[in-house]
Each structure stands twice: as structure tokens, then as C-alpha cells.
């Protein structure tokens, strides 16, 4: 592989870069990976351009905080050469304002192009745009249609989203509990945190005509909480909060343990969960699972969660401040 790379073959250079990225057969070396990806990308290899863009975006190479503008340029260049994954990534940059000016309309337009090229992730993402009215006029029925296509292509996030729509039965999407449950079970087979969490919610509450099973809910929440993939943070955090609630009260075969519950809430809070932050603050405020009440820290946490949109935290903050007047 090194010999082929030395001859300047872009495909060989790219594969060698991937080996240095994974550490497979060679010592893991981000610096060498960066050099090789850049060489392959400069030689016109679109896969190298996309990989280099992703690495720059997430800080795997370049500045530790990432180089979003550099990543965006590589996505644009690869997309211009016909790479569909790059087109999808470019669209997401426009949607989020990553490396370029935020432009949801342009993002949705590029997603549509990627969908036409058969991109399954783009089908899901464009569906989300229609569900939220982001860059397009809100249309839940169109969102469901795109989710359906993406789910048929194996996209787990689309299965979860479509299941939730059928649970509610809204705006042109029929209420269908059997389909909703089947989709969530199918999604959970992937092991992704959001799917495991949502299936756990169904068992915990006995939704959709499913018999309540708190033990199954605990198992699913635990599996979700133990996931460590960077793109599964939201599902993991939600599972930690649910697990904390069940640990606090002793449900699903768990022994009541408020101190363990507090640790779970703290973990969720560290992942950016407003619910986790609020539950942790409540424990501090009431002295649950901690040595003694700490209203000063609780107030800080309520304020943090309130800024994230948690209405319970906002209510608690008003009550605390009103009581000091």
C-alpha cells in the first residue's frame, strides 16, 4: 500500500490514510492521516475530500475545535465533482450555519438534489425539514412520505420519526399504533440510543396498546445510556434521565437509590440535557440523594435549564426568587 501510495495513486493514498485513521495494521497517526487525505483530495479523490471535510468538521485533524469553513470548502468541491455524500454534507452545513452562512432554503434545495440522487440520509433530513418547516413550508404528510422512503432504505432515525408520527396521528398521517410499535421495534434492533430510549418509553407507559413492562423499560434505558457514539448523545441523555427517575423511586426491579439517581441526572446534564439539569437541581433544592440541600447551586442549574427552554426549571426559578422577596 505504501509503495502504491508513493507512486501517487490517489485511491491507494486514500486507503492508506484510512488505515492511519483507524490504526488497522499500522499505528494510529492523525498527522499522517491528514497529510495523506490532503494529498488524495488534491489529486481529485472525492472520498478523500469528504473524509477530510468530516475530520476537519469534528476536530480530528486541524484545530482541536474543528475547522468548519475548511470542511465546507471540501464538501463543496466534492459535490461539484458529483459526490452525493458531499452534497448531503454541504446541505447540512447550510441548514446549521456550519462553515458558511446559515441558509435553510439553500440547504433544503441541496437536500432535494441529494434525494433525487438516491441519498437515504437526505431523505430523512429533508423529511425533518418538512416536519419543522425549516427552509420549506411545513407539511407533515410530505415529511412522513420522505421518512417512509428513508426507513425503507434502513435509516433508523427515519423509523423513529415515522413511528412517532403514527403514534400521534396528525396532519395527514393516520393513527396506527401497530405500525408505530413495529417501526420502533425495528429501529431498536440497530442498537441506537434514540430507538432504544423510545421503545423503553413505550414499555414504561404501556403506550400503543402494549402491556406495561417496567423491567423491559429499565433494560432498554440502560442499553441506551451505555451508548457512546457522538451522534447518539440526545438519546443517551434522555435514557439517563428516565433511568434516574426509575432509580429514584425504585421501579422496574431497581432498588430505590436517590444518590444513584442524582449521578444519572448529572451525567445527562453534562450531555446537555435540560431535563437532566432540572432533575438534578430539584434534588439539590429538596436535599434528595445529596448530603444536604444546596439552593444556591440549584438556582444556577434551574437558570441553565430555563435558558435551554425547560418550563419546569423556569417555574422553579420564579418560585425560588419570589420566596426571597
Short mmCIF file of C-alpha atoms in Angstrom, two decimals:
data_model
loop_
_atom_site.label_atom_id
_atom_site.label_comp_id
_atom_site.label_asym_id
_atom_site.label_seq_id
_atom_site.Cartn_x
_atom_site.Cartn_y
_atom_site.Cartn_z
CA UNK A 1 0.00 0.00 0.00
CA UNK A 2 2.82 2.43 0.88
CA UNK A 3 4.52 1.59 -2.46
CA UNK A 4 1.35 2.31 -4.44
CA UNK A 5 0.82 5.50 -2.48
CA UNK A 6 4.36 6.59 -3.23
CA UNK A 7 3.56 6.22 -6.94
CA UNK A 8 0.87 8.87 -6.47
CA UNK A 9 -2.20 6.66 -6.92
CA UNK A 10 -4.99 8.62 -5.25
CA UNK A 11 -7.06 5.57 -4.35
CA UNK A 12 -4.09 3.91 -2.65
CA UNK A 13 -3.24 7.16 -0.85
CA UNK A 14 -6.83 7.39 0.39
CA UNK A 15 -6.92 3.78 1.64
CA UNK A 16 -3.58 4.27 3.40
CA UNK A 17 -4.98 7.38 5.09
CA UNK A 18 -7.94 5.34 6.34
CA UNK A 19 -5.53 2.79 7.84
CA UNK A 20 -3.72 5.54 9.73
CA UNK A 21 -7.12 6.87 10.82
CA UNK A 22 -8.30 3.52 12.24
CA UNK A 23 -4.93 2.16 13.33
CA UNK A 24 -5.56 -1.05 11.40
CA UNK A 25 -2.23 -2.72 10.63
CA UNK A 26 -0.31 0.50 11.35
CA UNK A 27 -0.02 2.78 14.39
CA UNK A 28 -2.86 5.29 14.53
CA UNK A 29 -1.40 8.58 13.30
CA UNK A 30 -3.76 11.57 12.82
CA UNK A 31 -0.96 13.76 11.43
CA UNK A 32 0.00 11.23 8.76
CA UNK A 33 -3.68 10.60 8.03
CA UNK A 34 -4.17 14.33 7.48
CA UNK A 35 -1.20 14.52 5.10
CA UNK A 36 -2.43 11.56 3.05
CA UNK A 37 -6.05 12.70 2.93
CA UNK A 38 -4.93 16.13 1.75
CA UNK A 39 -2.73 14.55 -0.93
CA UNK A 40 -5.54 12.32 -2.20
CA UNK A 41 -8.04 15.18 -2.06
CA UNK A 42 -5.68 17.47 -4.00
CA UNK A 43 -5.40 14.69 -6.58
CA UNK A 44 -9.17 14.80 -7.05
CA UNK A 45 -10.32 11.84 -4.94
CA UNK A 46 -13.81 12.79 -3.77
CA UNK A 47 -13.90 10.18 -0.99
CA UNK A 48 -10.77 11.76 0.46
CA UNK A 49 -12.35 15.21 0.18
CA UNK A 50 -15.43 14.09 2.12
CA UNK A 51 -13.40 12.24 4.76
CA UNK A 52 -11.05 15.20 5.17
CA UNK A 53 -14.06 17.50 5.47
CA UNK A 54 -15.61 15.31 8.15
CA UNK A 55 -12.32 15.14 10.06
CA UNK A 56 -11.92 18.91 9.92
CA UNK A 57 -15.54 19.43 10.99
CA UNK A 58 -15.11 17.26 14.11
CA UNK A 59 -11.60 18.38 15.04
CA UNK A 60 -9.94 15.04 14.26
CA UNK A 61 -7.35 16.99 12.25
CA UNK A 62 -6.50 20.67 12.24
CA UNK A 63 -7.61 22.83 15.19
CA UNK A 64 -9.00 20.82 18.15
CA UNK A 65 -12.20 22.88 17.97
CA UNK A 66 -12.59 21.97 14.30
CA UNK A 67 -12.32 23.90 11.05
CA UNK A 68 -15.87 24.23 9.78
CA UNK A 69 -15.09 26.61 6.93
CA UNK A 70 -12.31 24.32 5.72
CA UNK A 71 -14.65 21.34 5.91
CA UNK A 72 -17.36 23.18 3.98
CA UNK A 73 -14.94 24.01 1.14
CA UNK A 74 -14.05 20.35 0.72
CA UNK A 75 -17.72 19.34 0.72
CA UNK A 76 -18.48 21.91 -1.98
CA UNK A 77 -15.55 20.78 -4.11
CA UNK A 78 -16.51 17.10 -3.85
CA UNK A 79 -20.18 17.86 -4.51
CA UNK A 80 -19.21 19.74 -7.68
CA UNK A 81 -17.48 16.53 -8.81
CA UNK A 82 -20.69 14.56 -8.27
CA UNK A 83 -20.23 13.09 -4.79
CA UNK A 84 -23.70 12.64 -3.24
CA UNK A 85 -22.44 12.32 0.35
CA UNK A 86 -20.62 15.62 -0.09
CA UNK A 87 -23.81 17.19 -1.45
CA UNK A 88 -25.68 15.99 1.64
CA UNK A 89 -22.96 17.35 3.95
CA UNK A 90 -22.99 20.68 2.12
CA UNK A 91 -26.76 20.87 2.59
CA UNK A 92 -26.42 20.20 6.34
CA UNK A 93 -23.82 22.97 6.59
CA UNK A 94 -26.32 25.41 5.09
CA UNK A 95 -29.06 24.20 7.42
CA UNK A 96 -26.91 24.59 10.53
CA UNK A 97 -24.70 27.50 9.51
CA UNK A 98 -21.58 25.35 9.86
CA UNK A 99 -18.66 26.78 7.91
CA UNK A 100 -20.97 29.02 5.90
CA UNK A 101 -23.83 31.43 6.40
CA UNK A 102 -27.00 29.73 7.65
CA UNK A 103 -29.42 29.35 4.76
CA UNK A 104 -32.19 26.77 5.36
CA UNK A 105 -33.73 27.37 1.93
CA UNK A 106 -30.44 26.58 0.18
CA UNK A 107 -29.95 23.58 2.47
CA UNK A 108 -33.38 22.17 1.59
CA UNK A 109 -32.73 22.76 -2.11
CA UNK A 110 -29.47 20.78 -1.94
CA UNK A 111 -31.17 18.03 0.08
CA UNK A 112 -33.75 17.72 -2.68
CA UNK A 113 -30.94 17.24 -5.20
CA UNK A 114 -29.36 14.58 -2.98
CA UNK A 115 -32.73 12.82 -2.61
CA UNK A 116 -33.02 12.76 -6.40
CA UNK A 117 -29.62 11.05 -6.44
CA UNK A 118 -30.92 8.39 -4.03
CA UNK A 119 -29.33 9.59 -0.78
CA UNK A 120 -31.14 7.90 2.12
CA UNK A 121 -29.78 10.30 4.79
CA UNK A 122 -31.00 13.20 2.65
CA UNK A 123 -34.49 11.66 2.53
CA UNK A 124 -34.59 11.65 6.33
CA UNK A 125 -33.12 15.14 6.68
CA UNK A 126 -35.45 16.67 4.09
CA UNK A 127 -38.33 14.94 5.88
CA UNK A 128 -37.24 16.65 9.09
CA UNK A 129 -37.22 19.98 7.24
CA UNK A 130 -40.84 19.44 6.19
CA UNK A 131 -41.80 18.32 9.70
CA UNK A 132 -40.38 21.52 11.21
CA UNK A 133 -40.96 23.95 8.34
CA UNK A 134 -37.20 24.55 8.05
CA UNK A 135 -36.33 26.00 4.63
CA UNK A 136 -39.63 24.74 3.23
CA UNK A 137 -43.31 25.18 4.01
CA UNK A 138 -44.27 22.84 6.84
CA UNK A 139 -46.01 19.70 5.59
CA UNK A 140 -46.16 16.69 7.92
CA UNK A 141 -47.63 14.45 5.22
CA UNK A 142 -44.61 15.14 2.99
CA UNK A 143 -42.32 14.55 5.97
CA UNK A 144 -43.97 11.15 6.51
CA UNK A 145 -43.56 10.27 2.83
CA UNK A 146 -39.83 11.03 2.97
CA UNK A 147 -39.42 9.25 6.30
CA UNK A 148 -41.12 6.22 4.75
CA UNK A 149 -38.65 6.19 1.85
CA UNK A 150 -35.68 6.63 4.20
CA UNK A 151 -36.95 3.92 6.57
CA UNK A 152 -37.29 1.53 3.63
CA UNK A 153 -33.63 2.29 2.94
CA UNK A 154 -32.71 1.31 6.50
CA UNK A 155 -32.43 4.75 8.09
CA UNK A 156 -33.06 4.24 11.81
CA UNK A 157 -33.77 7.90 12.58
CA UNK A 158 -36.49 7.85 9.93
CA UNK A 159 -38.05 4.74 11.51
CA UNK A 160 -38.15 6.51 14.88
CA UNK A 161 -39.58 9.71 13.42
CA UNK A 162 -42.22 7.86 11.38
CA UNK A 163 -43.20 5.80 14.43
CA UNK A 164 -43.72 8.97 16.47
CA UNK A 165 -45.91 10.47 13.72
CA UNK A 166 -48.11 7.35 13.62
CA UNK A 167 -48.35 7.39 17.43
CA UNK A 168 -49.88 10.85 17.23
CA UNK A 169 -51.89 10.50 14.02
CA UNK A 170 -51.69 14.10 12.84
CA UNK A 171 -51.89 16.24 9.71
CA UNK A 172 -52.47 13.62 7.06
CA UNK A 173 -50.64 10.83 8.89
CA UNK A 174 -53.08 8.16 10.13
CA UNK A 175 -53.07 7.00 13.75
CA UNK A 176 -51.68 3.46 13.66
CA UNK A 177 -50.42 2.02 16.94
CA UNK A 178 -49.43 -1.36 15.50
CA UNK A 179 -47.34 0.24 12.76
CA UNK A 180 -45.82 2.71 15.23
CA UNK A 181 -44.79 -0.10 17.61
CA UNK A 182 -43.43 -2.24 14.78
CA UNK A 183 -41.32 0.60 13.44
CA UNK A 184 -39.87 1.36 16.87
CA UNK A 185 -39.02 -2.30 17.50
CA UNK A 186 -37.35 -2.47 14.11
CA UNK A 187 -35.38 0.69 14.84
CA UNK A 188 -34.29 -0.63 18.24
CA UNK A 189 -32.69 -3.66 16.58
CA UNK A 190 -30.00 -1.26 15.37
CA UNK A 191 -28.98 -0.62 18.98
CA UNK A 192 -29.11 3.16 18.52
CA UNK A 193 -29.77 5.13 21.69
CA UNK A 194 -32.76 7.13 20.41
CA UNK A 195 -34.56 3.98 19.24
CA UNK A 196 -33.82 2.08 22.46
CA UNK A 197 -34.99 5.05 24.54
CA UNK A 198 -38.25 5.47 22.63
CA UNK A 199 -39.01 1.74 22.80
CA UNK A 200 -38.31 1.90 26.53
CA UNK A 201 -40.82 4.76 26.85
CA UNK A 202 -43.48 2.61 25.20
CA UNK A 203 -42.91 -0.27 27.64
CA UNK A 204 -42.69 2.09 30.63
CA UNK A 205 -46.03 3.76 29.96
CA UNK A 206 -47.90 0.91 28.28
CA UNK A 207 -48.49 3.09 25.22
CA UNK A 208 -49.86 1.89 21.88
CA UNK A 209 -51.77 -0.96 23.47
CA UNK A 210 -48.53 -2.61 24.59
CA UNK A 211 -48.55 -4.21 28.03
CA UNK A 212 -46.58 -2.17 30.56
CA UNK A 213 -43.22 -3.80 31.33
CA UNK A 214 -41.03 -1.76 33.68
CA UNK A 215 -38.24 -4.34 33.73
CA UNK A 216 -38.00 -4.21 29.93
CA UNK A 217 -38.01 -0.41 30.11
CA UNK A 218 -35.08 -0.40 32.55
CA UNK A 219 -33.11 -2.77 30.31
CA UNK A 220 -33.74 -0.61 27.24
CA UNK A 221 -32.91 2.64 29.03
CA UNK A 222 -29.73 1.06 30.39
CA UNK A 223 -28.62 -0.08 26.93
CA UNK A 224 -29.31 3.39 25.53
CA UNK A 225 -27.49 5.10 28.41
CA UNK A 226 -24.40 2.95 27.75
CA UNK A 227 -24.07 4.01 24.12
CA UNK A 228 -21.08 6.26 23.49
CA UNK A 229 -21.34 7.31 19.84
CA UNK A 230 -21.06 11.13 19.45
CA UNK A 231 -24.16 11.25 17.24
CA UNK A 232 -26.32 9.47 19.84
CA UNK A 233 -25.93 11.99 22.67
CA UNK A 234 -29.59 13.08 22.76
CA UNK A 235 -30.94 9.55 23.04
CA UNK A 236 -28.35 8.64 25.63
CA UNK A 237 -29.14 11.73 27.73
CA UNK A 238 -32.89 11.07 27.60
CA UNK A 239 -32.32 7.48 28.69
CA UNK A 240 -30.14 8.60 31.61
CA UNK A 241 -32.93 10.89 32.85
CA UNK A 242 -35.58 8.15 32.56
CA UNK A 243 -33.28 5.67 34.27
CA UNK A 244 -32.65 8.21 37.03
CA UNK A 245 -36.38 8.68 37.62
CA UNK A 246 -36.89 4.91 37.89
CA UNK A 247 -33.82 4.55 40.14
CA UNK A 248 -35.07 7.32 42.41
CA UNK A 249 -38.45 5.67 43.00
CA UNK A 250 -37.30 2.04 42.70
CA UNK A 251 -39.20 0.91 39.60
CA UNK A 252 -38.56 -1.96 37.21
CA UNK A 253 -36.69 -4.09 39.71
CA UNK A 254 -34.31 -1.31 40.74
CA UNK A 255 -33.77 -0.68 44.43
CA UNK A 256 -34.72 2.88 45.40
CA UNK A 257 -31.47 4.84 45.41
CA UNK A 258 -31.78 8.64 45.17
CA UNK A 259 -28.00 9.14 45.26
CA UNK A 260 -27.56 6.95 42.17
CA UNK A 261 -30.41 8.86 40.54
CA UNK A 262 -28.58 12.13 41.15
CA UNK A 263 -25.47 10.74 39.44
CA UNK A 264 -27.57 9.76 36.43
CA UNK A 265 -29.12 13.23 36.26
CA UNK A 266 -25.64 14.78 36.48
CA UNK A 267 -24.45 12.61 33.59
CA UNK A 268 -27.44 13.67 31.50
CA UNK A 269 -26.83 17.31 32.36
CA UNK A 270 -23.21 17.00 31.24
CA UNK A 271 -24.53 15.80 27.87
CA UNK A 272 -26.63 18.94 27.51
CA UNK A 273 -29.98 17.63 28.74
CA UNK A 274 -32.32 20.31 30.09
CA UNK A 275 -34.42 17.63 31.82
CA UNK A 276 -31.35 16.13 33.45
CA UNK A 277 -30.24 19.55 34.65
CA UNK A 278 -33.69 20.31 36.09
CA UNK A 279 -33.97 16.96 37.88
CA UNK A 280 -30.51 17.41 39.36
CA UNK A 281 -31.47 20.90 40.52
CA UNK A 282 -34.67 19.62 42.14
CA UNK A 283 -32.66 17.04 44.09
CA UNK A 284 -30.27 19.73 45.29
CA UNK A 285 -33.15 22.06 46.16
CA UNK A 286 -35.03 19.41 48.17
CA UNK A 287 -31.98 17.59 49.53
CA UNK A 288 -32.82 14.34 47.72
CA UNK A 289 -29.90 11.95 47.19
CA UNK A 290 -27.38 14.55 48.42
CA UNK A 291 -25.82 15.23 51.81
CA UNK A 292 -27.77 18.43 52.33
CA UNK A 293 -29.84 20.91 50.28
CA UNK A 294 -27.87 23.34 48.15
CA UNK A 295 -30.30 26.01 46.98
CA UNK A 296 -27.60 28.28 45.53
CA UNK A 297 -26.35 25.61 43.12
CA UNK A 298 -29.93 24.53 42.44
CA UNK A 299 -30.82 28.08 41.38
CA UNK A 300 -27.86 28.18 38.99
CA UNK A 301 -28.93 24.87 37.45
CA UNK A 302 -32.57 25.96 37.14
CA UNK A 303 -31.38 29.08 35.35
CA UNK A 304 -29.24 27.00 32.99
CA UNK A 305 -32.11 24.62 32.19
CA UNK A 306 -34.57 27.51 31.78
CA UNK A 307 -32.31 29.07 29.16
CA UNK A 308 -32.49 25.73 27.33
CA UNK A 309 -36.30 26.00 27.27
CA UNK A 310 -37.27 23.81 30.23
CA UNK A 311 -40.56 25.23 31.57
CA UNK A 312 -40.36 23.29 34.85
CA UNK A 313 -36.98 24.88 35.56
CA UNK A 314 -38.41 28.31 34.75
CA UNK A 315 -41.30 27.74 37.17
CA UNK A 316 -38.94 26.62 39.93
CA UNK A 317 -36.72 29.62 39.31
CA UNK A 318 -39.68 32.01 39.66
CA UNK A 319 -40.79 30.30 42.88
CA UNK A 320 -37.31 30.46 44.39
CA UNK A 321 -36.88 34.13 43.54
CA UNK A 322 -40.40 35.04 44.66
CA UNK A 323 -39.76 33.43 48.07
CA UNK A 324 -36.74 35.69 48.65
CA UNK A 325 -38.66 38.92 48.03
#
